[in-house]
CSV table of C-alpha atoms and ligand atoms in Angstrom, one decimal:
chain,number,residue,atom,x,y,z
Q,24,MET,CA,90.1,85.8,127.7
Q,25,GLY,CA,87.1,87.5,127.9
Q,26,ALA,CA,88.3,90.6,125.4
Q,27,GLY,CA,86.0,89.8,123.2
Q,28,LYS,CA,88.3,87.9,120.4
Q,29,SER,CA,85.6,85.4,119.6
Q,30,THR,CA,82.9,88.1,118.9
Q,31,LEU,CA,85.1,90.6,117.2
Q,32,GLY,CA,87.5,87.9,115.3
Q,33,PRO,CA,85.2,86.5,112.8
Q,34,GLU,CA,83.9,89.9,112.1
Q,35,LEU,CA,87.2,91.1,111.3
Q,36,ALA,CA,87.7,87.9,108.8
Q,37,VAL,CA,84.9,88.9,107.1
Q,38,ARG,CA,85.9,92.5,106.8
Q,39,LEU,CA,89.6,91.6,105.6
Q,40,GLY,CA,88.1,88.7,103.2
Q,41,ARG,CA,90.5,86.0,105.2
Q,42,GLU,CA,90.0,83.0,106.7
Q,43,TYR,CA,88.9,82.9,110.7
Q,44,VAL,CA,90.8,80.3,112.5
Q,45,SER,CA,90.9,79.6,116.3
Q,46,THR,CA,93.6,77.7,118.0
Q,47,ASP,CA,91.3,76.9,120.7
Q,48,ALA,CA,88.6,75.4,118.2
Q,49,LEU,CA,91.3,73.6,116.2
Q,50,VAL,CA,92.7,72.0,119.7
Q,51,GLU,CA,89.0,70.9,120.3
Q,52,GLU,CA,88.9,69.6,116.6
Q,53,ARG,CA,91.9,67.6,116.6
Q,54,GLU,CA,91.4,66.0,120.1
Q,55,GLY,CA,87.8,65.6,119.6
Q,56,VAL,CA,86.8,66.9,123.3
Q,57,PRO,CA,86.4,70.2,124.9
Q,58,ILE,CA,89.1,72.3,126.1
Q,59,ALA,CA,87.5,72.0,129.6
Q,60,SER,CA,87.8,68.1,129.7
Q,61,ILE,CA,91.6,68.4,128.0
Q,62,PHE,CA,92.1,70.6,131.3
Q,63,GLY,CA,90.4,68.2,133.5
Q,64,GLU,CA,91.6,64.9,132.6
Q,65,ARG,CA,95.2,65.7,131.2
Q,66,GLY,CA,96.1,69.0,132.7
Q,67,GLU,CA,97.2,72.4,131.7
Q,68,PRO,CA,100.7,71.6,130.4
Q,69,ALA,CA,98.9,69.2,128.0
Q,70,PHE,CA,96.8,71.8,126.8
Q,71,ARG,CA,99.6,74.2,126.3
Q,72,GLU,CA,101.3,71.8,124.4
Q,73,LEU,CA,98.4,71.0,122.2
Q,74,GLU,CA,97.8,74.8,121.8
Q,75,GLU,CA,101.6,75.7,120.7
Q,76,ARG,CA,101.4,73.0,117.7
Q,77,ALA,CA,98.1,74.5,116.7
Q,78,ALA,CA,99.6,78.1,116.6
Q,79,ALA,CA,102.6,76.9,114.9
Q,80,ASP,CA,100.5,75.1,112.1
Q,81,VAL,CA,98.1,78.2,111.4
Q,82,LEU,CA,101.1,81.0,111.7
Q,83,THR,CA,103.7,79.3,109.6
Q,84,ARG,CA,100.8,78.0,106.8
Q,85,GLY,CA,101.4,81.4,104.9
Q,86,GLN,CA,98.0,82.1,104.3
Q,87,PRO,CA,96.5,85.2,105.2
Q,88,ALA,CA,94.1,84.6,107.9
Q,89,VAL,CA,92.4,86.2,111.2
Q,90,ILE,CA,93.8,84.0,114.1
Q,91,GLU,CA,92.8,84.1,117.7
Q,92,LEU,CA,95.0,82.8,120.1
Q,93,GLY,CA,93.9,81.6,123.5
Q,94,GLY,CA,94.5,83.9,126.5
Q,95,GLY,CA,97.3,82.1,127.8
Q,96,ALA,CA,99.1,81.3,124.3
Q,97,LEU,CA,101.9,83.6,124.5
Q,98,GLY,CA,103.3,81.9,127.5
Q,99,SER,CA,105.2,79.8,124.7
Q,100,ALA,CA,108.4,81.2,123.6
Q,101,ALA,CA,107.9,79.3,120.5
Q,102,THR,CA,104.4,80.9,119.7
Q,103,ARG,CA,105.6,84.4,120.8
Q,104,ALA,CA,108.5,84.3,117.8
Q,105,ALA,CA,106.4,82.8,115.4
Q,106,LEU,CA,104.1,85.7,115.9
Q,107,ALA,CA,107.0,88.1,115.7
Q,108,GLU,CA,107.8,86.4,112.7
Q,109,SER,CA,104.9,86.2,110.9
Q,110,ALA,CA,102.0,87.9,112.0
Q,111,PHE,CA,100.4,91.4,113.0
Q,112,THR,CA,99.6,91.0,116.6
Q,113,LEU,CA,96.3,92.9,117.6
Q,114,LEU,CA,95.7,93.5,121.2
Q,115,LEU,CA,92.2,94.0,122.1
Q,116,GLU,CA,91.9,96.7,124.9
Q,117,VAL,CA,89.7,95.3,127.8
Q,118,THR,CA,89.8,95.9,131.3
Q,119,PRO,CA,90.0,92.9,134.1
Q,120,ALA,CA,86.6,94.0,135.2
Q,121,GLU,CA,84.8,94.3,131.6
Q,122,ALA,CA,86.4,90.9,130.9
Q,123,TRP,CA,85.2,89.0,134.2
Q,124,GLU,CA,81.6,90.5,133.2
Q,125,ARG,CA,82.0,88.3,130.0
Q,126,VAL,CA,83.5,84.9,131.3
Q,127,ALA,CA,81.8,85.0,134.5
Q,128,GLY,CA,79.6,81.6,135.0
Q,129,THR,CA,80.8,80.3,131.6
Q,130,GLU,CA,82.6,76.9,131.4
Q,131,ARG,CA,86.2,78.1,130.9
Q,132,PRO,CA,88.5,76.6,133.1
Q,133,LEU,CA,90.7,79.4,134.4
Q,134,ALA,CA,87.7,81.7,134.8
Q,135,LYS,CA,86.1,80.1,138.1
Q,136,ASP,CA,87.2,83.1,140.7
Q,137,PRO,CA,87.0,87.0,139.8
Q,138,GLU,CA,90.2,87.4,142.3
Q,139,ALA,CA,92.3,84.6,140.2
Q,140,PHE,CA,91.0,85.7,137.1
Q,141,ARG,CA,92.0,89.6,137.7
Q,142,ALA,CA,95.3,88.2,139.0
Q,143,LEU,CA,96.0,86.3,136.0
Q,144,HIS,CA,95.2,89.0,134.0
Q,145,GLY,CA,97.8,91.0,135.5
Q,146,GLU,CA,100.4,88.2,135.0
Q,147,ARG,CA,99.6,88.4,131.4
Q,148,ARG,CA,99.3,91.7,130.8
Q,149,SER,CA,103.2,92.5,130.0
Q,150,ALA,CA,103.5,89.7,127.3
Q,151,TYR,CA,100.3,90.8,125.6
Q,152,GLU,CA,101.8,94.5,125.6
Q,153,ALA,CA,105.6,93.0,124.4
Q,154,ALA,CA,103.6,91.1,121.6
Q,155,ALA,CA,101.3,93.7,120.5
Q,156,ASP,CA,101.7,95.6,117.2
Q,157,GLY,CA,98.4,97.3,117.2
Q,158,ARG,CA,95.7,98.0,119.7
Q,159,ALA,CA,92.4,98.2,119.2
Q,160,SER,CA,88.8,97.9,121.3
Q,161,ASP,CA,86.4,97.7,118.4
Q,162,LEU,CA,85.9,96.3,114.7
Q,163,ASP,CA,87.0,99.7,112.6
Q,164,GLY,CA,89.8,100.2,115.3
Q,165,ALA,CA,91.2,96.6,114.6
Q,166,VAL,CA,91.2,97.2,111.1
Q,167,LEU,CA,92.5,100.7,111.1
Q,168,ALA,CA,95.5,99.2,113.4
Q,169,ALA,CA,95.8,96.4,110.9
Q,170,ALA,CA,96.3,99.2,108.2
Q,171,GLY,CA,98.5,100.8,110.0
Q,172,ILE,CA,95.9,103.7,110.7
Q,173,VAL,CA,96.0,106.4,113.7
Q,174,VAL,CA,92.6,108.4,114.1
Q,175,GLU,CA,93.1,110.9,117.1
Q,176,PRO,CA,92.5,114.2,117.6
Q,177,GLY,CA,95.8,116.3,118.7
Q,178,ALA,CA,97.9,113.2,117.0
Q,179,ALA,CA,99.9,116.0,115.3
Q,180,ASP,CA,101.5,117.2,118.1
Q,181,ARG,CA,102.5,114.2,119.4
Q,182,LEU,CA,103.7,112.8,115.7
Q,183,ALA,CA,107.1,111.4,116.7
Q,184,GLY,CA,105.1,108.7,118.6
Q,185,PHE,CA,103.2,107.2,115.8
Q,186,VAL,CA,106.2,107.0,113.4
Q,187,PRO,CA,107.2,103.4,113.7
Q,188,GLY,CA,111.1,102.5,113.2
Q,189,GLU,CA,114.4,104.3,114.8
Q,190,GLY,CA,115.2,105.9,111.4
Q,191,ALA,CA,115.5,109.2,110.0
Q,192,LEU,CA,112.9,111.5,108.8
Q,193,GLU,CA,112.1,113.8,106.3
Q,194,LEU,CA,109.3,115.7,105.7
Q,195,VAL,CA,107.4,117.3,102.7
Q,196,VAL,CA,104.8,119.8,103.2
Q,197,ASP,CA,102.5,121.7,101.0
Q,198,ALA,CA,103.2,125.4,100.7
Q,199,GLY,CA,99.7,126.4,101.8
Q,200,VAL,CA,99.5,124.2,105.1
Q,201,ASP,CA,103.3,124.8,106.4
Q,202,PRO,CA,102.5,128.6,107.8
Q,203,LEU,CA,99.3,126.7,109.3
Q,204,HIS,CA,100.8,123.8,110.8
Q,205,GLY,CA,104.4,123.1,109.4
Q,206,ASP,CA,106.1,124.2,112.7
Q,207,ARG,CA,104.1,122.2,115.1
Q,208,ALA,CA,104.6,119.1,113.2
Q,209,ARG,CA,108.5,119.7,113.0
Q,210,VAL,CA,108.2,120.2,116.5
Q,211,ALA,CA,106.8,117.4,117.4
Q,212,LEU,CA,108.7,115.3,115.2
Q,213,GLY,CA,111.9,116.1,117.2
Q,214,GLU,CA,115.4,115.2,116.7
Q,215,ARG,CA,114.5,112.2,114.1
Q,216,LEU,CA,113.6,115.1,111.5
Q,217,ARG,CA,116.7,115.6,109.4
Q,218,ALA,CA,115.1,117.8,106.7
Q,219,SER,CA,111.8,119.7,105.7
Q,220,HIS,CA,110.9,120.2,102.0
Q,221,THR,CA,108.2,122.5,101.0
Q,222,VAL,CA,106.2,121.8,97.6
Q,223,PRO,CA,103.7,124.1,96.0
Q,224,ALA,CA,100.0,124.0,97.4
Q,225,GLY,CA,97.8,121.5,95.9
Q,226,GLU,CA,97.8,119.8,92.6
Q,227,ALA,CA,100.5,121.6,91.4
Q,228,ALA,CA,102.7,119.7,93.4
Q,229,LYS,CA,102.1,116.3,91.5
Q,230,ILE,CA,104.3,116.9,88.5
Q,231,ALA,CA,107.4,114.9,87.6
Q,232,ALA,CA,109.7,117.9,88.4
Q,233,GLU,CA,108.7,118.2,91.9
Q,234,ALA,CA,109.4,114.4,92.2
Q,235,VAL,CA,113.1,114.8,90.4
Q,236,ARG,CA,113.4,117.8,93.0
Q,237,LEU,CA,112.6,115.8,96.0
Q,238,TRP,CA,114.6,112.5,94.5
Q,239,SER,CA,118.0,115.0,94.5
Q,240,ALA,CA,117.2,116.9,97.9
Q,241,LEU,CA,116.3,113.6,100.2
Q,242,ARG,CA,119.4,112.3,102.1
Q,243,LEU,CA,117.6,109.2,103.6
Q,244,ASP,CA,119.1,105.4,104.2
Q,245,ARG,CA,116.8,102.8,103.3
Q,246,GLY,CA,115.7,102.8,106.8
Q,247,GLY,CA,114.6,106.4,106.6
Q,248,THR,CA,111.0,107.1,106.5
Q,249,LEU,CA,109.2,110.0,104.2
Q,250,MET,CA,106.7,111.8,105.8
Q,251,ALA,CA,104.0,114.3,104.2
Q,252,LEU,CA,101.7,117.1,105.8
Q,253,GLY,CA,99.3,118.2,103.4
Q,254,GLY,CA,96.1,116.8,101.3
Q,255,GLY,CA,95.8,114.3,98.6
Q,256,SER,CA,98.3,116.1,96.0
Q,257,THR,CA,101.2,116.3,98.7
Q,258,THR,CA,100.4,112.6,99.9
Q,259,ASP,CA,100.2,111.3,96.3
Q,260,LEU,CA,103.5,113.1,94.9
Q,261,ALA,CA,105.4,112.3,98.6
Q,262,GLY,CA,104.3,108.7,98.7
Q,263,PHE,CA,105.4,108.1,94.7
Q,264,THR,CA,108.9,109.4,95.9
Q,265,ALA,CA,108.9,107.4,98.7
Q,266,ALA,CA,107.8,104.5,96.3
Q,267,THR,CA,111.0,105.1,94.0
Q,268,TYR,CA,113.7,106.6,96.3
Q,269,LEU,CA,116.4,104.1,96.5
Q,270,ARG,CA,113.4,101.3,95.2
Q,271,GLY,CA,111.4,102.4,98.0
Q,272,VAL,CA,111.8,104.0,101.5
Q,273,GLY,CA,109.4,103.9,104.6
Q,274,TRP,CA,106.4,106.1,104.0
Q,275,ALA,CA,104.2,107.9,106.6
Q,276,PRO,CA,101.6,110.6,105.4
Q,277,VAL,CA,100.0,113.0,107.7
Q,278,PRO,CA,96.6,114.0,105.8
Q,279,THR,CA,95.5,117.7,106.2
Q,280,THR,CA,92.3,117.6,104.2
Q,281,LEU,CA,88.9,115.6,104.6
Q,282,VAL,CA,90.1,114.3,101.2
Q,283,GLY,CA,93.1,113.2,102.3
Q,284,GLN,CA,92.1,111.7,105.7
Q,285,VAL,CA,88.9,109.6,104.1
Q,286,ASP,CA,90.4,108.6,101.0
Q,287,ALA,CA,93.6,109.9,99.5
Q,288,ALA,CA,95.9,108.8,102.5
Q,289,ILE,CA,94.6,105.5,102.8
Q,290,GLY,CA,95.3,102.3,100.7
Q,291,GLY,CA,98.9,102.9,99.2
Q,292,LYS,CA,97.9,104.3,95.7
Q,293,THR,CA,100.4,107.3,94.8
Q,294,ALA,CA,100.9,108.9,91.5
Q,295,ILE,CA,101.7,112.2,89.8
Q,296,ASP,CA,100.1,113.9,86.9
Q,297,LEU,CA,101.3,114.0,83.1
Q,298,GLU,CA,100.6,116.8,80.4
Q,299,GLU,CA,98.2,113.6,79.2
Q,300,GLY,CA,96.3,113.1,82.1
Q,301,LYS,CA,96.0,112.7,85.9
Q,302,ASN,CA,97.8,110.2,88.1
Q,303,LEU,CA,99.3,108.5,84.9
Q,304,VAL,CA,102.5,107.8,86.6
Q,305,GLY,CA,102.6,106.1,90.1
Q,306,ALA,CA,103.1,103.0,92.4
Q,307,PHE,CA,101.5,101.4,94.8
Q,308,HIS,CA,103.3,102.0,98.4
Q,309,TRP,CA,101.2,100.9,101.4
Q,310,PRO,CA,101.9,103.3,104.4
Q,311,ASP,CA,103.8,102.5,107.3
Q,312,ARG,CA,101.9,104.5,109.3
Q,313,VAL,CA,99.0,107.4,108.1
Q,314,VAL,CA,98.5,109.5,111.3
Q,315,ILE,CA,95.0,111.5,111.1
Q,316,ASP,CA,94.7,114.5,113.4
Q,317,PRO,CA,91.2,115.5,112.5
Q,318,ARG,CA,91.9,118.7,114.4
Q,319,LEU,CA,94.0,119.6,111.1
Q,320,LEU,CA,90.7,120.0,109.3
Q,321,GLU,CA,89.7,123.2,111.6
Q,322,THR,CA,91.7,125.5,109.0
Q,323,LEU,CA,90.4,123.6,106.0
Q,324,PRO,CA,88.3,126.2,103.5
Q,325,GLN,CA,84.9,125.3,103.3
Q,326,ALA,CA,85.1,124.8,99.6
Q,327,GLU,CA,88.0,122.0,100.2
Q,328,LEU,CA,85.5,120.6,102.9
Q,329,GLU,CA,82.7,120.0,100.1
Q,330,ASN,CA,85.2,118.1,98.4
Q,331,GLY,CA,85.7,115.9,101.4
Q,332,LEU,CA,82.1,115.6,102.1
Q,333,ALA,CA,81.3,114.1,98.5
Q,334,GLU,CA,83.9,111.3,99.3
Q,335,VAL,CA,82.3,111.1,102.7
Q,336,VAL,CA,78.5,110.7,100.9
Q,337,LYS,CA,80.3,107.8,98.4
Q,338,THR,CA,81.6,106.0,101.3
Q,339,GLY,CA,78.8,106.1,103.3
Q,340,LEU,CA,76.4,104.9,100.2
Q,341,LEU,CA,79.2,101.9,99.7
Q,342,ALA,CA,78.9,101.1,103.3
Q,343,GLY,CA,75.2,101.5,103.6
Q,344,GLU,CA,75.4,103.8,106.4
Q,345,ARG,CA,74.9,107.3,106.9
Q,346,LEU,CA,78.1,108.3,107.7
Q,347,TRP,CA,77.6,111.8,106.4
Q,348,GLU,CA,75.6,112.6,109.5
Q,349,LEU,CA,77.8,111.8,111.7
Q,350,PRO,CA,80.3,114.3,113.8
Q,351,ARG,CA,83.6,114.8,111.8
Q,352,GLU,CA,85.6,112.9,114.0
Q,353,GLU,CA,83.5,110.0,113.9
Q,354,GLN,CA,82.9,110.5,110.4
Q,355,VAL,CA,86.7,110.6,109.5
Q,356,ARG,CA,87.2,107.3,111.3
Q,357,ARG,CA,84.6,105.5,110.1
Q,358,CYS,CA,85.2,106.3,106.4
Q,359,ALA,CA,89.0,105.8,106.6
Q,360,ALA,CA,88.2,102.2,108.4
Q,361,PHE,CA,85.9,101.6,105.6
Q,362,LYS,CA,88.5,102.5,102.8
Q,363,ALA,CA,91.4,100.4,104.4
Q,364,ALA,CA,89.1,97.4,104.7
Q,365,VAL,CA,88.5,97.2,101.0
Q,366,CYS,CA,92.1,98.1,100.1
Q,367,LEU,CA,93.5,95.5,102.5
Q,368,ARG,CA,91.3,93.1,100.8
Q,369,ASP,CA,92.4,94.0,97.2
Q,370,PRO,CA,95.6,96.0,97.8
Q,371,LEU,CA,96.3,95.8,94.2
Q,372,ASP,CA,93.1,97.4,92.8
Q,373,ARG,CA,92.4,94.2,90.7
Q,374,GLY,CA,89.1,93.5,91.9
Q,375,GLU,CA,86.4,94.9,94.2
Q,376,ARG,CA,88.0,98.2,94.8
Q,377,ALA,CA,86.9,99.3,91.9
Q,378,GLN,CA,83.6,100.3,94.1
Q,379,LEU,CA,85.4,103.1,95.4
Q,380,ASN,CA,84.8,104.7,91.7
Q,381,LEU,CA,81.3,104.9,92.6
Q,382,GLY,CA,80.2,108.3,90.9
Q,383,HIS,CA,83.7,108.7,89.5
Q,384,THR,CA,83.6,108.0,85.9
Q,385,PHE,CA,80.8,110.7,85.4
Q,386,ALA,CA,82.7,113.1,87.6
Q,387,HIS,CA,86.0,112.5,85.4
Q,388,ALA,CA,83.9,113.0,82.4
Q,389,LEU,CA,82.3,116.4,83.8
Q,390,GLU,CA,86.1,117.4,85.1
Q,391,ALA,CA,87.2,116.9,81.4
Q,392,GLY,CA,84.5,118.6,80.0
Q,393,SER,CA,85.0,121.8,82.3
Q,394,GLY,CA,89.0,121.8,81.5
Q,395,TYR,CA,89.6,120.9,84.8
Q,396,LEU,CA,88.3,123.9,86.4
Q,397,LEU,CA,85.2,121.8,87.9
Q,398,PRO,CA,85.8,121.2,91.7
Q,399,HIS,CA,86.2,117.6,92.2
Q,400,GLY,CA,83.9,117.4,95.1
Q,401,LYS,CA,81.0,119.0,92.7
Q,402,ALA,CA,82.1,116.7,90.0
Q,403,VAL,CA,81.8,113.7,92.6
Q,404,ALA,CA,78.2,114.8,93.7
Q,405,LEU,CA,76.7,114.8,90.2
Q,406,GLY,CA,78.5,111.7,89.6
Q,407,LEU,CA,76.9,110.1,92.5
Q,408,LEU,CA,73.4,111.5,91.3
Q,409,ALA,CA,73.9,110.0,88.1
Q,410,ALA,CA,75.0,106.5,89.3
Q,411,LEU,CA,72.2,106.4,92.0
Q,412,ARG,CA,69.7,107.3,89.2
Q,413,LEU,CA,71.0,104.7,87.0
Q,414,SER,CA,70.9,102.0,89.7
Q,415,GLY,CA,67.2,103.0,90.3
Q,416,LEU,CA,68.0,104.3,93.9
Q,417,GLU,CA,66.0,107.8,93.9
Q,418,ASP,CA,65.2,108.1,97.3
Q,419,GLU,CA,69.3,108.2,97.7
Q,420,ALA,CA,69.4,110.5,94.9
Q,421,GLY,CA,67.1,113.0,96.7
Q,422,GLU,CA,69.2,112.4,99.6
Q,423,VAL,CA,72.5,113.4,97.6
Q,424,GLU,CA,70.8,116.3,96.5
Q,425,GLU,CA,69.9,117.3,99.6
Q,426,VAL,CA,73.6,116.7,101.5
Q,427,LEU,CA,75.6,117.8,98.3
Q,428,ARG,CA,73.2,120.3,96.5
Q,429,PRO,CA,74.9,119.6,93.3
Q,430,LYS,CA,73.7,121.7,90.3
Q,431,PRO,CA,74.1,120.9,86.6
Q,432,VAL,CA,77.2,122.8,85.4
Q,433,VAL,CA,78.4,124.6,82.2
Q,434,VAL,CA,80.8,122.1,80.5
Q,435,ASP,CA,81.8,121.4,76.8
Q,436,ARG,CA,79.2,118.4,76.2
Q,437,ASP,CA,81.5,116.7,73.6
Q,438,VAL,CA,85.0,116.5,75.8
Q,439,ALA,CA,82.7,115.4,78.4
Q,440,HIS,CA,81.3,112.3,76.2
Q,441,ALA,CA,84.7,111.7,74.7
Q,442,ALA,CA,86.1,111.7,78.2
Q,443,LEU,CA,83.5,109.1,79.3
Q,444,ALA,CA,84.1,106.4,76.7
Q,445,ARG,CA,88.1,107.1,77.3
Q,446,ASP,CA,88.0,106.8,81.0
Q,447,LYS,CA,90.4,104.2,82.6
Q,448,LYS,CA,87.9,101.8,83.5
Q,449,VAL,CA,86.7,101.1,79.7
Q,450,VAL,CA,87.3,97.6,79.1
Q,451,ASP,CA,87.1,96.5,75.6
Q,452,GLY,CA,85.6,99.7,74.1
Q,453,ARG,CA,82.7,99.6,77.1
Q,454,VAL,CA,82.0,101.8,79.7
Q,455,ARG,CA,82.0,99.4,82.9
Q,456,LEU,CA,80.3,101.6,85.9
Q,457,VAL,CA,80.1,100.9,89.6
Q,458,LEU,CA,76.3,100.9,90.5
Q,459,LEU,CA,74.3,99.9,93.7
Q,460,GLU,CA,71.9,97.1,93.9
Q,461,ALA,CA,71.1,99.0,97.4
Q,462,PRO,CA,73.0,101.2,99.9
Q,463,GLY,CA,75.7,98.8,101.1
Q,464,LYS,CA,75.8,96.7,97.8
Q,465,PRO,CA,77.6,97.9,95.3
Q,466,ARG,CA,78.1,96.1,91.6
Q,467,VAL,CA,81.5,96.7,89.6
Q,468,GLY,CA,81.8,96.5,86.1
Q,469,VAL,CA,78.2,97.2,85.2
Q,470,GLU,CA,78.0,97.6,81.2
Q,471,LEU,CA,75.2,100.0,80.0
Q,472,ASP,CA,74.0,100.6,76.4
Q,473,GLU,CA,75.4,103.9,74.9
Q,474,VAL,CA,72.0,106.0,75.0
Q,475,SER,CA,71.8,105.2,78.6
Q,476,LEU,CA,75.0,106.8,79.6
Q,477,ARG,CA,74.4,109.8,77.4
Q,478,THR,CA,71.3,110.4,79.0
Q,479,ALA,CA,72.5,110.1,82.4
Q,480,LEU,CA,75.3,112.4,81.8
Q,481,ASP,CA,73.3,115.2,79.9
Q,482,ALA,CA,70.8,115.2,82.9
Q,483,LEU,CA,74.3,116.7,84.8
Q,484,ILE,CA,75.2,119.3,82.3
Q,485,GLU,CA,73.2,122.4,81.6
H,526,NAD,N1,96.1,108.3,96.3
H,526,NAD,C1,94.3,108.3,96.4
H,526,NAD,O1,94.1,107.2,96.5
H,526,NAD,C2,93.7,109.4,95.9
H,526,NAD,C3,92.3,109.3,96.5
H,526,NAD,C4,91.6,110.5,96.3
H,526,NAD,C5,92.6,111.5,95.7
H,526,NAD,N2,93.5,111.5,95.6
H,526,NAD,C6,94.3,112.9,95.0
H,526,NAD,O2,94.2,113.5,96.0
H,526,NAD,C7,94.3,115.3,95.2
H,526,NAD,C8,93.4,115.9,95.8
H,526,NAD,O3,93.8,116.2,97.1
H,526,NAD,P1,93.0,117.2,98.3
H,526,NAD,O4,91.3,117.4,98.1
H,526,NAD,O5,93.2,116.4,99.5
H,526,NAD,O6,93.5,118.5,98.1
H,526,NAD,P2,94.7,119.2,97.9
H,526,NAD,O7,96.0,118.5,98.5
H,526,NAD,O8,95.0,119.7,96.4
H,526,NAD,O9,94.9,120.4,98.8
H,526,NAD,C9,93.8,121.3,98.2
H,526,NAD,C10,94.0,122.8,99.0
H,526,NAD,O10,93.9,122.8,100.3
H,526,NAD,C11,95.1,123.3,100.9
H,526,NAD,N3,95.1,122.8,102.4
H,526,NAD,C12,95.4,121.6,102.5
H,526,NAD,N4,95.4,121.4,104.0
H,526,NAD,C13,95.0,122.4,104.7
H,526,NAD,C14,94.5,122.7,105.8
H,526,NAD,N5,94.6,122.0,107.0
H,526,NAD,N6,94.2,124.1,106.3
H,526,NAD,C15,94.1,124.7,105.3
H,526,NAD,N7,94.5,124.9,103.9
H,526,NAD,C16,94.8,123.4,103.7
H,526,NAD,C17,96.3,123.4,100.1
H,526,NAD,O11,97.2,124.0,100.2
H,526,NAD,C18,96.0,123.1,98.8
H,526,NAD,O12,95.6,124.4,98.3
H,526,NAD,C19,94.1,114.7,93.9
H,526,NAD,O13,95.1,115.3,93.1
H,526,NAD,C20,93.8,113.2,93.7
H,526,NAD,O14,93.9,112.7,92.4
H,526,NAD,C21,94.3,110.7,95.5
H,527,ZN,ZN1,87.3,111.4,94.5
């Protein structure tokens, strides 16, 4: 009571694209009278019975929803069991004083006197703790918890505490990251860690031969969890390996690049490359936990930070907020929460997740035209510029120029144009773009005529 459920709940439902149901409201609707009068006229036990029935109904419907339970609902063993069976239960963190502040003077039957209120809070606390699958104190925190993502400075030194389950762990580490952070991660994982596997640094790890090597080396059983310490290349390889080994074992990335923390380790897409192209073989495998420690970025080379900043700017444009201006830790948290929400709404990439491709159709064309020598961040910066210009958002295009300083690049024009026409997002031979109506308002599946596309791409090429 007073934790902020009825403010945060509906907002969370919108962010996750789910229906919002409050058991209190359901009881009132069914009985046709306010809860206070049910309490007053029929007594608390009668209300608890109605509440228990309402909770059972919404929890067993099998419909994704954000459900708000009343503060006393966990007094019911049936409700506790239904939650354990079919819900991700989020505990909103609030002190008794904050909660009292919110409920004092309201009509709530159990909020008449601060002493009794505090005692009730203390009484219920242990049931809340026992039922909680995650905790949060704000909207982003709720989204992150629901997605299984932890963002915490210093988390890399306390890894064992964040990995769910009790099974054995094996770790896949990027060869460039191992000397910097490998030992602390292994020490932090403690006794559950059975083996550590080093893979080539960066993109060179994302090949079938590395997956084969890991499949053969792994000794995990179905209850085990594969972890990865590295950037998007390492987490893509390890995630794909976890998705396929024994038809799927637990999966928990610890991203060490800005790209990894705001993008690659989030949302459950995993892949390896083929000679024929990037990310052509992969699987959807939602991580059991993503442990994001922004302090791991302290050793990241400037060029890699710039790759990540391009994705941060992309995310900010999609969110309609200047996320790139935030201090790094806050930036990472906000971007991770934004991507997590989009992916929770569209986990299998069948609809609105396409918005995350903002700027990427042009970026991929430039990368191809450069023989894949152009860094991804530079390509995305240029791609964002093109997308914003085609969206008619000149101010935002100017902002991207200021923040990311994209320079036209020397690439093979014909190869770039051919790649644009072949992009994964082409449907029936027509290129489909992500543009913005305004910051925060993406439009996916926009088809433009060939001349506009060609002109926009040409403007990025020197
Ligand atoms: N699955 C997805 O949804 C998704 C999304 C975006 C990108 N990706 C993939 O991610 C890959 C790119 O990943 P990336 O940009 O994270 O880079 P990366 O994993 O390729 O690593 C780049 C370099 O940074 C080094 N490095 C990593 N962390 C470091 C640290 N903390 N300190 C010092 N050096 C460090 C690595 O050794 C490597 O040399 C691409 O293959 C891309 O396809 C996947
Ligand atoms: Zn990208």
